Short mmCIF file of C-alpha atoms in Angstrom, two decimals:
data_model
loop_
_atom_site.label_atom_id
_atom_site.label_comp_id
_atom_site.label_asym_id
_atom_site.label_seq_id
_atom_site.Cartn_x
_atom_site.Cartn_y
_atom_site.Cartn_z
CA UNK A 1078 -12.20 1.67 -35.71
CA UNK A 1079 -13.82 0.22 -32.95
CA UNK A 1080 -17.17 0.97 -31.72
CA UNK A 1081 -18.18 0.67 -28.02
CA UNK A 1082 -21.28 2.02 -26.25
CA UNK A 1083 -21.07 1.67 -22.11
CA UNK A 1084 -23.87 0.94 -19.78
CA UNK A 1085 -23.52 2.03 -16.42
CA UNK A 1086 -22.33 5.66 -14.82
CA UNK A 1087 -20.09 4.66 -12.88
CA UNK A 1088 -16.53 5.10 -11.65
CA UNK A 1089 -15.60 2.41 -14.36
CA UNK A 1090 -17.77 3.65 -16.63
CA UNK A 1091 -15.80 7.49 -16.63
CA UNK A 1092 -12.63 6.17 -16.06
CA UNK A 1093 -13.35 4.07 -19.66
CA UNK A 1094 -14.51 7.06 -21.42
CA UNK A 1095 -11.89 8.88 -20.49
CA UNK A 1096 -9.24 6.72 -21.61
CA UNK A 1097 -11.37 5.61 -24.81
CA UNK A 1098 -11.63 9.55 -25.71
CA UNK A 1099 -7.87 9.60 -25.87
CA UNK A 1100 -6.99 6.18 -27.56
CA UNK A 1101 -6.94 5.62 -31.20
CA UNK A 1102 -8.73 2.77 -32.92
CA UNK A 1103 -11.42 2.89 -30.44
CA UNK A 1104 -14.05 5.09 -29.89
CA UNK A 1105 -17.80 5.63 -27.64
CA UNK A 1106 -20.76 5.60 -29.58
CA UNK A 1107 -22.74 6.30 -26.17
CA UNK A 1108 -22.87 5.79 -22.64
CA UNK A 1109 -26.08 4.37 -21.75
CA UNK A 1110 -27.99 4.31 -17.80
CA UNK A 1111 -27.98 1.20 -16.68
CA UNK A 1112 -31.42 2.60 -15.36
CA UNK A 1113 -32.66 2.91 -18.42
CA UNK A 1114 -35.91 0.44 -19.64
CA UNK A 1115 -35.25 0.22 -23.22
CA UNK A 1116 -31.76 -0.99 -23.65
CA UNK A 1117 -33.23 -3.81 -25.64
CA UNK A 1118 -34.60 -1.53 -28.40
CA UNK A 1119 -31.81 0.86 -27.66
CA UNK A 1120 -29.38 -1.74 -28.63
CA UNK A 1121 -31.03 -3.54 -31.75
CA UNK A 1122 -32.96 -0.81 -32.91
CA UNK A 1123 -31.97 2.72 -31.89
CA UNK A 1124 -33.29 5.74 -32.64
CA UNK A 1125 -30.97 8.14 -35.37
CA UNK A 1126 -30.37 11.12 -33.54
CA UNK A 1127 -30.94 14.71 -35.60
CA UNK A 1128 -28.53 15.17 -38.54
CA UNK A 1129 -27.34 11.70 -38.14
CA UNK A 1130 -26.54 9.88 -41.81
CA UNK A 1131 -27.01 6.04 -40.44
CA UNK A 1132 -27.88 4.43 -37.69
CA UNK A 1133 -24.67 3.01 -35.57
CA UNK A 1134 -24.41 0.00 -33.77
CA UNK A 1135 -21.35 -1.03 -31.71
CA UNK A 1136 -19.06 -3.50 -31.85
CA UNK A 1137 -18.90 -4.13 -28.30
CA UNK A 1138 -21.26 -3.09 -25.59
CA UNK A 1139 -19.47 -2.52 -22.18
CA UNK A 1140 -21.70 -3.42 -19.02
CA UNK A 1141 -19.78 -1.74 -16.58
CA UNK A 1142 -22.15 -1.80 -13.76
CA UNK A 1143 -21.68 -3.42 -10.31
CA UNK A 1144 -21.65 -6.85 -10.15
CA UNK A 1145 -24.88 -7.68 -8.96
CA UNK A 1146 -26.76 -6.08 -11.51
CA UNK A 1147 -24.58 -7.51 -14.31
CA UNK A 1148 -27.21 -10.40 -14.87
CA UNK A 1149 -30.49 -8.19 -15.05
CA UNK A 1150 -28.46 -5.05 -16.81
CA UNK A 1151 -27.29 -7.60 -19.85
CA UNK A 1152 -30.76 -9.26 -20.27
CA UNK A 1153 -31.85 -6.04 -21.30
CA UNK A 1154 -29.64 -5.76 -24.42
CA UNK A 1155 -29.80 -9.61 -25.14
CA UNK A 1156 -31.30 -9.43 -28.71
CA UNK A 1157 -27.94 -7.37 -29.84
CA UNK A 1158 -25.78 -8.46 -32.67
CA UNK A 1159 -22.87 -6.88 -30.96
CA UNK A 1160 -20.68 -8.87 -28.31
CA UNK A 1161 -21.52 -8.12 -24.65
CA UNK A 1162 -18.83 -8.15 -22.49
CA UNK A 1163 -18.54 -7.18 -18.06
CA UNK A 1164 -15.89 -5.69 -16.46
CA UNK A 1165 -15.79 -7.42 -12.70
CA UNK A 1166 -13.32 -9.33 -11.99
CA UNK A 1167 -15.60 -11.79 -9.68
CA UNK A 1168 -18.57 -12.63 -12.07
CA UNK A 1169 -18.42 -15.86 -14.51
CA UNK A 1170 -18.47 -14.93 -18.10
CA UNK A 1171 -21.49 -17.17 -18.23
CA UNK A 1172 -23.35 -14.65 -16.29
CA UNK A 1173 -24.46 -12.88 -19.46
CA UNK A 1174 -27.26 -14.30 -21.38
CA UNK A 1175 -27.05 -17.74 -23.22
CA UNK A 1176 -28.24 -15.67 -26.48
CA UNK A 1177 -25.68 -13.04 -26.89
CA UNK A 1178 -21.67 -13.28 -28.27
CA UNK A 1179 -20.14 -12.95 -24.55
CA UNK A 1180 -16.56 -12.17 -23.35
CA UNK A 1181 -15.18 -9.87 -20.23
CA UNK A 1182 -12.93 -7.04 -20.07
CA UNK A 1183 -11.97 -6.57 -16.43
CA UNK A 1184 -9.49 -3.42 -16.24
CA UNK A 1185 -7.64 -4.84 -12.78
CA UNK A 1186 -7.17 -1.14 -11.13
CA UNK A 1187 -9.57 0.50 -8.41
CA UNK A 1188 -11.43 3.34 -9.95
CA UNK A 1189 -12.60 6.22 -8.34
CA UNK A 1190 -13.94 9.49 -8.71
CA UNK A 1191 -10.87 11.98 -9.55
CA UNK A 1192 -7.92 9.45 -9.69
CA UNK A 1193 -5.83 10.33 -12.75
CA UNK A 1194 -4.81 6.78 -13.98
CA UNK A 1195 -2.28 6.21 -16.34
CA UNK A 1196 -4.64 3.62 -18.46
CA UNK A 1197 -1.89 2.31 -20.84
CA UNK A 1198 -0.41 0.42 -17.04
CA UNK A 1199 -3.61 -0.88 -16.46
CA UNK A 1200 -3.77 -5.13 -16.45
CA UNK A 1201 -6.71 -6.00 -18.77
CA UNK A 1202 -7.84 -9.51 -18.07
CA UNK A 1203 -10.14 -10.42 -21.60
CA UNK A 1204 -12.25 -13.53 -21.89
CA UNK A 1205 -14.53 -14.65 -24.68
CA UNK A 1206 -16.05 -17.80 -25.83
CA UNK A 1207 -14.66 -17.85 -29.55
CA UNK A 1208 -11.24 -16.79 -31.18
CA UNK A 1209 -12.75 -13.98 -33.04
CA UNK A 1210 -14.54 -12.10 -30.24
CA UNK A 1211 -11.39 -13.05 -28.66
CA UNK A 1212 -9.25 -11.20 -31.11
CA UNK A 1213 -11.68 -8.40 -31.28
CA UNK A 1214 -11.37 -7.81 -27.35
CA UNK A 1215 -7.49 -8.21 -27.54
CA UNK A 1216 -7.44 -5.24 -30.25
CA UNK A 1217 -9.87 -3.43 -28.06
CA UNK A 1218 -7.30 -4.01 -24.91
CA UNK A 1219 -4.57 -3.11 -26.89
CA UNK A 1220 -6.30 0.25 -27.85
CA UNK A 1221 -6.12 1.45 -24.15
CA UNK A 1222 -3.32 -0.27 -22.54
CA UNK A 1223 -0.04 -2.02 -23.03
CA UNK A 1224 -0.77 -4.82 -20.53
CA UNK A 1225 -3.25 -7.46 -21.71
CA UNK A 1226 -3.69 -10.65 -20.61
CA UNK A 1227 -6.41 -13.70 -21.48
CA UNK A 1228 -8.00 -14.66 -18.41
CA UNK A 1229 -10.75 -17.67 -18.27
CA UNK A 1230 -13.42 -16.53 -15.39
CA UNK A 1231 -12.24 -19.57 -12.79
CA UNK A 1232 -8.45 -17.93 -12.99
CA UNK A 1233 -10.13 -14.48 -12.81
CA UNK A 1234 -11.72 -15.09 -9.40
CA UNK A 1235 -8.37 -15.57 -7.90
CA UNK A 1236 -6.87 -13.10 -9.14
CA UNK A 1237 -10.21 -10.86 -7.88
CA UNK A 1238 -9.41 -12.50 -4.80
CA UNK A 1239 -5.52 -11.23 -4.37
CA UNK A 1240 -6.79 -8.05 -5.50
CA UNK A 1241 -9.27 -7.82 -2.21
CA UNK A 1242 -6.27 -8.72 -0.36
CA UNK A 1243 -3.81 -5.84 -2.10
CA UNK A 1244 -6.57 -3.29 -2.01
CA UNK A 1245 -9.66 -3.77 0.46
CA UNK A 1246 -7.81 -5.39 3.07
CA UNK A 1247 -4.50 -3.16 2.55
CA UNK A 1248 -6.51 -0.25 2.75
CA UNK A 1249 -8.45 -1.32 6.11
CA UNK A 1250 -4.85 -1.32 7.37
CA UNK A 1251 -4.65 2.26 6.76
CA UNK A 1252 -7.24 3.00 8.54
CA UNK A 1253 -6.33 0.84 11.75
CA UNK A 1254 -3.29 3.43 10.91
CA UNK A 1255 -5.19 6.56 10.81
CA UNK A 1256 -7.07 5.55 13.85
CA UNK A 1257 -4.15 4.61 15.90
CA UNK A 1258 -2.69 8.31 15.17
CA UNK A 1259 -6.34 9.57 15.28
CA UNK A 1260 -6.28 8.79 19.03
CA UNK A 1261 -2.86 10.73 19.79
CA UNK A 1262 -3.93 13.97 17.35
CA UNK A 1263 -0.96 12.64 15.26
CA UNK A 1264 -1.87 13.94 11.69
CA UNK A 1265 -2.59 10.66 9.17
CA UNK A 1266 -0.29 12.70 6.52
CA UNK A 1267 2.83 11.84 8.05
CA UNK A 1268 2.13 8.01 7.79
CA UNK A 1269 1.52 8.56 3.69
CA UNK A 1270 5.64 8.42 2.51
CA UNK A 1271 5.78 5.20 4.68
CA UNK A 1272 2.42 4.07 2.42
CA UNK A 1273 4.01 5.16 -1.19
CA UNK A 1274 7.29 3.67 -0.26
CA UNK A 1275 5.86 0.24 1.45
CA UNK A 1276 3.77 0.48 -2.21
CA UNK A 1277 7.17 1.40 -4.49
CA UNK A 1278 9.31 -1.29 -2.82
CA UNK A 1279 7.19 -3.95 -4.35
CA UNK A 1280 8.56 -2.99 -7.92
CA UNK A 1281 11.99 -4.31 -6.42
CA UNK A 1282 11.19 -6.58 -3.59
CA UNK A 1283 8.86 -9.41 -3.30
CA UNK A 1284 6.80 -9.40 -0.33
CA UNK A 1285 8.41 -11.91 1.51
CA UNK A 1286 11.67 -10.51 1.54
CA UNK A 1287 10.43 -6.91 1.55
CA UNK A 1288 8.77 -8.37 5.57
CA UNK A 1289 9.92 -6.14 8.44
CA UNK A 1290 8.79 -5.36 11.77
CA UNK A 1291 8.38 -6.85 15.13
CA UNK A 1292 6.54 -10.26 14.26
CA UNK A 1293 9.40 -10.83 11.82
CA UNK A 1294 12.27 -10.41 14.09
CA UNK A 1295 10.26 -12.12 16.93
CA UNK A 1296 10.60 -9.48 18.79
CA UNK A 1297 8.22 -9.82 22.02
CA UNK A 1298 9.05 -6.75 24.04
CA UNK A 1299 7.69 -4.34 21.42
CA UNK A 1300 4.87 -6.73 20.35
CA UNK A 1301 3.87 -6.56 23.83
CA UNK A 1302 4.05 -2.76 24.22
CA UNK A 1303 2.28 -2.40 21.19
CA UNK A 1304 -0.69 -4.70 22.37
CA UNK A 1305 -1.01 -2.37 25.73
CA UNK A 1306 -1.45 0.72 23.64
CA UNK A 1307 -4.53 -0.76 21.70
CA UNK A 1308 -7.74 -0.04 23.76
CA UNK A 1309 -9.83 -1.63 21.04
CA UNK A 1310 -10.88 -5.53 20.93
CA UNK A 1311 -10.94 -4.88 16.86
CA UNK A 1312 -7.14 -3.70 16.88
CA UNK A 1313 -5.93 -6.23 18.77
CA UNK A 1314 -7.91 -9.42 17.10
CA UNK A 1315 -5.77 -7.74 14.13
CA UNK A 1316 -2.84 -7.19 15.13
CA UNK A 1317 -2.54 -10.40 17.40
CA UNK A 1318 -3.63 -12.92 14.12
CA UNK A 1319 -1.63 -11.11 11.63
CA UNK A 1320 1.46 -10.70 13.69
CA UNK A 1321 1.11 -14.73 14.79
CA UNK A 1322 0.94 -15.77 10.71
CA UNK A 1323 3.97 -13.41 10.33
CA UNK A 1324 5.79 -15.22 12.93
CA UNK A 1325 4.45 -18.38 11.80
CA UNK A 1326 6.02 -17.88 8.25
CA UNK A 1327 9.26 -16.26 9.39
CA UNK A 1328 9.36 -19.56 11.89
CA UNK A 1329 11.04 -16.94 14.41
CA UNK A 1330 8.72 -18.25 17.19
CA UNK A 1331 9.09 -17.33 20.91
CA UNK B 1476 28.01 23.19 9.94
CA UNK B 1477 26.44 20.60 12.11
CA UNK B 1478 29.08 17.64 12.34
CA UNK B 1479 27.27 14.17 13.37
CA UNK B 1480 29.01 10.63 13.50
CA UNK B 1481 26.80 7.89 13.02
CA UNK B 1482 27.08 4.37 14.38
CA UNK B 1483 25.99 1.63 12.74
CA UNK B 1484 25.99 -0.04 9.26
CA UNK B 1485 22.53 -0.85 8.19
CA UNK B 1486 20.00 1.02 5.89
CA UNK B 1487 19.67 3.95 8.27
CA UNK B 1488 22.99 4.38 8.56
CA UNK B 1489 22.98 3.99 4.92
CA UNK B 1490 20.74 6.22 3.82
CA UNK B 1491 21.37 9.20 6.46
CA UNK B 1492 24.50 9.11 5.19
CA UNK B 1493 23.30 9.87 1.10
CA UNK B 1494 21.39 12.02 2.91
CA UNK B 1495 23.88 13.85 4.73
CA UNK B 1496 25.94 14.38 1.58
CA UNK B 1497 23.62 16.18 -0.16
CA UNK B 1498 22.82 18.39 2.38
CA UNK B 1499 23.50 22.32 3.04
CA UNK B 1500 24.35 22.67 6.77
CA UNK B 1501 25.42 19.18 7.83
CA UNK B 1502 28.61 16.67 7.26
CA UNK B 1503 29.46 13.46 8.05
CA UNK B 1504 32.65 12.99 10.39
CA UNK B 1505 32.67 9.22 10.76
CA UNK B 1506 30.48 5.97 9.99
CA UNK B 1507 31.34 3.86 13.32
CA UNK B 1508 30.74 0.11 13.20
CA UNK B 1509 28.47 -0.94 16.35
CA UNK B 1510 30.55 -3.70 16.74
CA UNK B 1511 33.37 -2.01 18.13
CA UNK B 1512 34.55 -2.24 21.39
CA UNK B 1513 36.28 1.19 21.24
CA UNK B 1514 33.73 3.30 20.43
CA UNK B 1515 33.85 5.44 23.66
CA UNK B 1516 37.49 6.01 23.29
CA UNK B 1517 36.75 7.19 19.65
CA UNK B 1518 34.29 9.13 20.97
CA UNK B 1519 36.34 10.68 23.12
CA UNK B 1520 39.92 10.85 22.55
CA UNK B 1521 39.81 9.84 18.43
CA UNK B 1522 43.61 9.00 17.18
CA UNK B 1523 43.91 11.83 14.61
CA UNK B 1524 44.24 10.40 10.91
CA UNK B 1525 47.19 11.47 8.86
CA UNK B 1526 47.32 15.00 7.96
CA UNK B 1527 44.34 15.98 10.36
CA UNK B 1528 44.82 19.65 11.56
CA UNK B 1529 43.10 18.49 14.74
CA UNK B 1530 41.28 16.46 16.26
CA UNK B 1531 37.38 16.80 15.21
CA UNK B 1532 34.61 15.73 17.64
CA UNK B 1533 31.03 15.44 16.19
CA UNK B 1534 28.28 17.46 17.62
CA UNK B 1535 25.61 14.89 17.65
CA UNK B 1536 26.02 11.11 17.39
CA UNK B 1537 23.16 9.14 15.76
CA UNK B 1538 23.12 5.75 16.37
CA UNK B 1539 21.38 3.61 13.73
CA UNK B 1540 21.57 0.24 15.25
CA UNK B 1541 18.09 -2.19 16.06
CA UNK B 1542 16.63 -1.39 18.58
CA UNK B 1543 18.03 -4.10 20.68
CA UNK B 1544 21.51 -2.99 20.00
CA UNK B 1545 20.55 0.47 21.42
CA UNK B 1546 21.20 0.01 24.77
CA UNK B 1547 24.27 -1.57 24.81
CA UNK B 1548 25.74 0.44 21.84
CA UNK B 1549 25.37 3.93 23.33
CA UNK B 1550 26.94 2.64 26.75
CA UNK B 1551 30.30 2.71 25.15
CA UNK B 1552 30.01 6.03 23.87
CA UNK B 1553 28.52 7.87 27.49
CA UNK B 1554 31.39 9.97 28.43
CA UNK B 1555 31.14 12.04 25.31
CA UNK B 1556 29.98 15.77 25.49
CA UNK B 1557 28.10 15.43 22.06
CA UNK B 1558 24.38 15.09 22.07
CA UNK B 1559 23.61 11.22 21.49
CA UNK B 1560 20.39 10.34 19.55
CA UNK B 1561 19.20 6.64 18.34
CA UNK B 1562 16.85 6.80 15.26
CA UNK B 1563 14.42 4.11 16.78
CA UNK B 1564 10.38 4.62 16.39
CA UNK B 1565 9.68 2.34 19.41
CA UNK B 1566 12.84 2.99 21.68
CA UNK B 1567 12.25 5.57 24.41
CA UNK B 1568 14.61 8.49 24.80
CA UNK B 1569 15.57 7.35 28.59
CA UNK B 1570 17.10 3.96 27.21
CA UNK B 1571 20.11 6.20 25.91
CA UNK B 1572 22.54 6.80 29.22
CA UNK B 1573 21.90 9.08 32.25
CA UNK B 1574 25.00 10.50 31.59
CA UNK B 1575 24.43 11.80 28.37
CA UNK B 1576 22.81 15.16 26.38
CA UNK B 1577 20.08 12.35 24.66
CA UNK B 1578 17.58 12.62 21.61
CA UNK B 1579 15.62 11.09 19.82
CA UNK B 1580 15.83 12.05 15.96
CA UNK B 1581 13.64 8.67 14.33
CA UNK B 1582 12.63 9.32 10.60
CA UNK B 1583 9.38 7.34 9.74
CA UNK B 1584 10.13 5.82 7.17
CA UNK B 1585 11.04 2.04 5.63
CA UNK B 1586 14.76 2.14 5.15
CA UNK B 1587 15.93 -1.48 2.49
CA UNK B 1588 18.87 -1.37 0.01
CA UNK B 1589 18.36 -0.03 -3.68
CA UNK B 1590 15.73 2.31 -2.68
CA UNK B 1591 15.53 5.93 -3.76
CA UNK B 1592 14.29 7.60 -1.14
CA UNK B 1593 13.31 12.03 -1.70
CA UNK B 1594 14.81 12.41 2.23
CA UNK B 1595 13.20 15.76 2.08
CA UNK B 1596 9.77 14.31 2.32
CA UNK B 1597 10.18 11.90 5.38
CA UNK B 1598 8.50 13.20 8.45
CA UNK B 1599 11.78 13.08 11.07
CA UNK B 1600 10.54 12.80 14.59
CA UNK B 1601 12.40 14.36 17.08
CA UNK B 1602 13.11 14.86 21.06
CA UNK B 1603 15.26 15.71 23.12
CA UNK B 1604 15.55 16.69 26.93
CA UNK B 1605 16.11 20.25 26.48
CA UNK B 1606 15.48 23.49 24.66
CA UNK B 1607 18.92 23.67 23.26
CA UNK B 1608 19.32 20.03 22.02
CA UNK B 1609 15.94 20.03 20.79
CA UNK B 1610 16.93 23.23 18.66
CA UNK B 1611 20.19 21.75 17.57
CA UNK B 1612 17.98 18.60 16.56
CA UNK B 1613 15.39 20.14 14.55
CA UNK B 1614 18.38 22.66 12.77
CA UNK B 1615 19.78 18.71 12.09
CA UNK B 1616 16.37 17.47 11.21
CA UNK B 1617 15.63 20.88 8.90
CA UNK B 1618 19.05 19.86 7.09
CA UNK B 1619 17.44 17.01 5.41
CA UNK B 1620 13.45 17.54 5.40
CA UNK B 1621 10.43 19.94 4.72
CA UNK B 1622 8.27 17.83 7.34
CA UNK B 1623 10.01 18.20 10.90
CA UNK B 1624 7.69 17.10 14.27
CA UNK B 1625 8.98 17.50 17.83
CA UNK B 1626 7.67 13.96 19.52
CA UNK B 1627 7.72 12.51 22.93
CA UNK B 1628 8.45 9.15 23.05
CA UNK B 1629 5.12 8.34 24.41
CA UNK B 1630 3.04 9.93 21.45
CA UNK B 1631 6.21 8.35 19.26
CA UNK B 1632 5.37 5.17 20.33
CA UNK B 1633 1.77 5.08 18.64
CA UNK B 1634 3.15 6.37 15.95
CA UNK B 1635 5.31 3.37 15.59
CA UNK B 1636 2.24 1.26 16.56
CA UNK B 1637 0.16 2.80 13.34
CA UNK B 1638 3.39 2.47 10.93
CA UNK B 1639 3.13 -1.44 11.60
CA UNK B 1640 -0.47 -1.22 10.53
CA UNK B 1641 0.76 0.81 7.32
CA UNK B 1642 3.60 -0.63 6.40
CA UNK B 1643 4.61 -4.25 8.17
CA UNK B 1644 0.69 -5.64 7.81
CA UNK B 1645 -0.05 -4.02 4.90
CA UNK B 1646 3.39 -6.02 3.32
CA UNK B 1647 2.12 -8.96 4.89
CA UNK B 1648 -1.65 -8.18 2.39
CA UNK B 1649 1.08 -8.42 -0.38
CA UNK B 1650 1.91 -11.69 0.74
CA UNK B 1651 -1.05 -12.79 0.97
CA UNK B 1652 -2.37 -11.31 -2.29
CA UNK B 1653 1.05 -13.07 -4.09
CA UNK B 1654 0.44 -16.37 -2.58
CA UNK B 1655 -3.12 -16.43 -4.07
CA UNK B 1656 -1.30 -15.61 -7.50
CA UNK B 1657 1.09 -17.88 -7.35
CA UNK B 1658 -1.35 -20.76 -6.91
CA UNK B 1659 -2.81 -20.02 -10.22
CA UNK B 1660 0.58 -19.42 -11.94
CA UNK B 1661 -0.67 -15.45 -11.78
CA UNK B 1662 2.20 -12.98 -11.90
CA UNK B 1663 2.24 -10.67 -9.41
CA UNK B 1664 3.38 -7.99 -10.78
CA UNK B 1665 -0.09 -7.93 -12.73
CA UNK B 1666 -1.54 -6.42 -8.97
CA UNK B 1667 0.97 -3.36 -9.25
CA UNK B 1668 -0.81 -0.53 -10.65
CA UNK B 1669 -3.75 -1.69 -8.28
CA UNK B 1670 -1.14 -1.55 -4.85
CA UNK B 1671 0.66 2.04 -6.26
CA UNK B 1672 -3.06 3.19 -6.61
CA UNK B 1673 -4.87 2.24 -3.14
CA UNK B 1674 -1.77 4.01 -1.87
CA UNK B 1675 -1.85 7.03 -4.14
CA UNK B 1676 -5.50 7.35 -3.19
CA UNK B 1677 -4.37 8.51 0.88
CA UNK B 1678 -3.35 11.89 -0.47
CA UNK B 1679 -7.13 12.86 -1.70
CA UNK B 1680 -9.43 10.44 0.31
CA UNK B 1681 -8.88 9.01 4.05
CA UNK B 1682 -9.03 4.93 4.37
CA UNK B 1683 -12.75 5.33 5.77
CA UNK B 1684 -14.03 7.31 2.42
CA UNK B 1685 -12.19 4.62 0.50
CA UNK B 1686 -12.58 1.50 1.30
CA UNK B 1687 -14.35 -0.87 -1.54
CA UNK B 1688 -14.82 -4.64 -1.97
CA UNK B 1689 -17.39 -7.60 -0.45
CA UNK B 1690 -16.51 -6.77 2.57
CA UNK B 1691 -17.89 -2.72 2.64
CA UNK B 1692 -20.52 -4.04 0.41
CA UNK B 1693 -22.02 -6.83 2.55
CA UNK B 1694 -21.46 -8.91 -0.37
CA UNK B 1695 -21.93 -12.31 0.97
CA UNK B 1696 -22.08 -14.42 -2.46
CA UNK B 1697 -19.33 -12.92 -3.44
CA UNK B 1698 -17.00 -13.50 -0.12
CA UNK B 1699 -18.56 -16.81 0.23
CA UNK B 1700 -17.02 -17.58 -3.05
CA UNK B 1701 -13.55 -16.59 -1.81
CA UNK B 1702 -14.20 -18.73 0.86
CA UNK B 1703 -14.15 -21.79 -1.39
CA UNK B 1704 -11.08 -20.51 -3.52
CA UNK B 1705 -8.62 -20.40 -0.23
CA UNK B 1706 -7.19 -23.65 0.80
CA UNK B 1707 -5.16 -22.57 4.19
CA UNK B 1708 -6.14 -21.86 7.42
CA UNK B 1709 -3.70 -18.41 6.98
CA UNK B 1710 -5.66 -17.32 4.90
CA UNK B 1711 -9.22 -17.80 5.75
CA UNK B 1712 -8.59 -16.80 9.26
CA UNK B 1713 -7.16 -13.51 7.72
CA UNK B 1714 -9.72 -12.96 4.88
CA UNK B 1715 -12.52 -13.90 8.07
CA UNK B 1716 -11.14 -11.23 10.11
CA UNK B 1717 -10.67 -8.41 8.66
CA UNK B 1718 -13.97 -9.02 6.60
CA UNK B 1719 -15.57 -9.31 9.72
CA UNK B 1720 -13.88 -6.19 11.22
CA UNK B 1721 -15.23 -3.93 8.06
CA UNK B 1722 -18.55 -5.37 8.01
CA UNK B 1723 -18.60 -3.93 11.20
CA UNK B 1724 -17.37 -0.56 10.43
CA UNK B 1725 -19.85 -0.24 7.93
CA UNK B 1726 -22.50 -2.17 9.52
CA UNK B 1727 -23.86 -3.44 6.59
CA UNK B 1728 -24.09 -7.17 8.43
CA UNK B 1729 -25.98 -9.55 6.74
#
């Protein structure tokens, strides 16, 4: 049985609990505020709690915290036996204290309040800096989800990378969507079976022949009626670069 | 029974057709090849097939062709007395015929081969230039799907204009996302449950409430670091941009 506490109250942070609460092999000793002053003593030295027979330590503590406050969140606990491992997918493993066994456990999903994921889909990029914490992390992984892959922190950043293009950027093209229909009192819902199935098509299709639309075809008249609809300079800078690297890779120039 | 003929051989075609066949209320006479020279003669005057009782005309043709195509297809079908509709999002009805009953019955939605598509949830948009064909439409449209919307082509074409934000840029964040993969011998399909869940998040929250990433954040170390990883102009221009763009949305500028 593994023992994790989790630092941080988060979306990440629930989303683990959750999952952890239903796995076997694996379960949460606590969930700690990253707030909190006394992780340090929390960590090496903890109180027992009422009724308890022996003091617990975990095997792994979780920072699951945003990624700025990864470095000052971990020097709190840095005295720990245990092996202290993130879960961003943009911060170097090396982040984390010289002094401590490190790794990271970067779940590659966007987590938010009232999603019901499916955990056991969910990537799990693990890193640590010896086979056995290694191992440890792997069995932890394996505990939650049938996807698990050993990442080293350079690899990670690219992949953190393609993620901000497959979710941040994807998702500020639903809302040059929303506002488009926004402006005509077209309701956003009717745009969402187009999103699922643009979405489900990529289990079948890679992107580049899954490509559709005006740029790829080359097809100016609509390009240019599109462009006169757009009363925004931010719509347009969009949809003029993205539909010239569409055309540009499709080589179906004017 | 609503008969319709459609014309054209492509995934539209295609998948009205599955459609059709299922349906209560609706049959398919003929699939017509645009290619054809004869189609207003079949349209007309049809040579009755062996052991026809008689001669059966449809009461709406759909034609299914790209847009392009639409103009010259439905010329050689304008001395029919059947309503003639095209299926285009971008297409205004008065590029069908004078001569003609015209429509416009355009189902938003990304039609490819292999895909199993639940018709009954595609929005279909539809217009027509009177009561009566608009009614015979939407009985059509009702046929196939809960989610029924009578459109002018005006409104129709920002609706067109947002489903290229949706779906043909937000395939093109794919790319982008599988290029950056690819580089680093990353699978792709490891981004999956990430791209089915920043779509499955547009039925709880709208794109504004959740966007995440450097960008919302005014992360600058972080996108700075992304910087360095890209190595073509694509894709700095891209990541630049839109960065940019929600930076300014959330005007959290550095």
């Amino acid at each position: 049985m593994i023992k994790v506490s989790i630092i941080g109250n988060g979306n990440v942070s629930y989303h683990l609990v959750q999952a952890i609460s239903k796995a076997e092999g694996v379960r949460t000793l606590k969930v700690i505020d990253s707030r909190m002053d006394m992780l340090e003593e929390t960590g090496t030295s903890p109180k027992p709690t009422l009724g308890a027979q022996k003091t617990e330590y975990p095997d792994i503590y979780i920072i699951a915290v945003s990624d700025d406050a990864i470095a000052s969140v971990s020097r709190k606990i840095r005295k720990t036996k245990s092996l202290v491992v993130h879960t961003s997918g943009s911060v170097p493993m090396n982040t984390l204290p010289k002094d401590v066994r490190k790794g990271v456990f970067y779940p590659l999903q966007t987590f938010s309040k009232g999603a019901k994921l499916d955990f056991s889909k969910i990537p799990i990029c693990i890193e640590a800096e010896n086979k056995d914490d290694l191992e440890l992390l792997r069995k932890l992984a394996h505990c939650l989800s049938d996807v698990v892959h050993v990442i080293p922190s350079e690899k990670r950043s690219y992949l953190h990378l393609s993620a901000v293009f497959a979710n941040n950027f994807t998702n500020y093209m639903y809302r040059l969507a929303e506002e488009t229909c926004m402006k005509q009192d077209l309701p956003f819902s009717m745009l969402l079976p187009l999103i699922r199935e643009t979405a489900n098509k990529m289990e079948r299709l890679s992107p580049v022949e899954a490509q559709t639309g005006p740029a790829k075809r080359g097809d100016l008249a609509t390009m240019e009626k599109h462009f006169e609809l757009m009363n925004t300079k931010e719509h347009k800078e969009v949809y003029s670069l993205l539909s010239q690297s569409i055309q540009q890779t499709y080589g179906e120039k004017p």
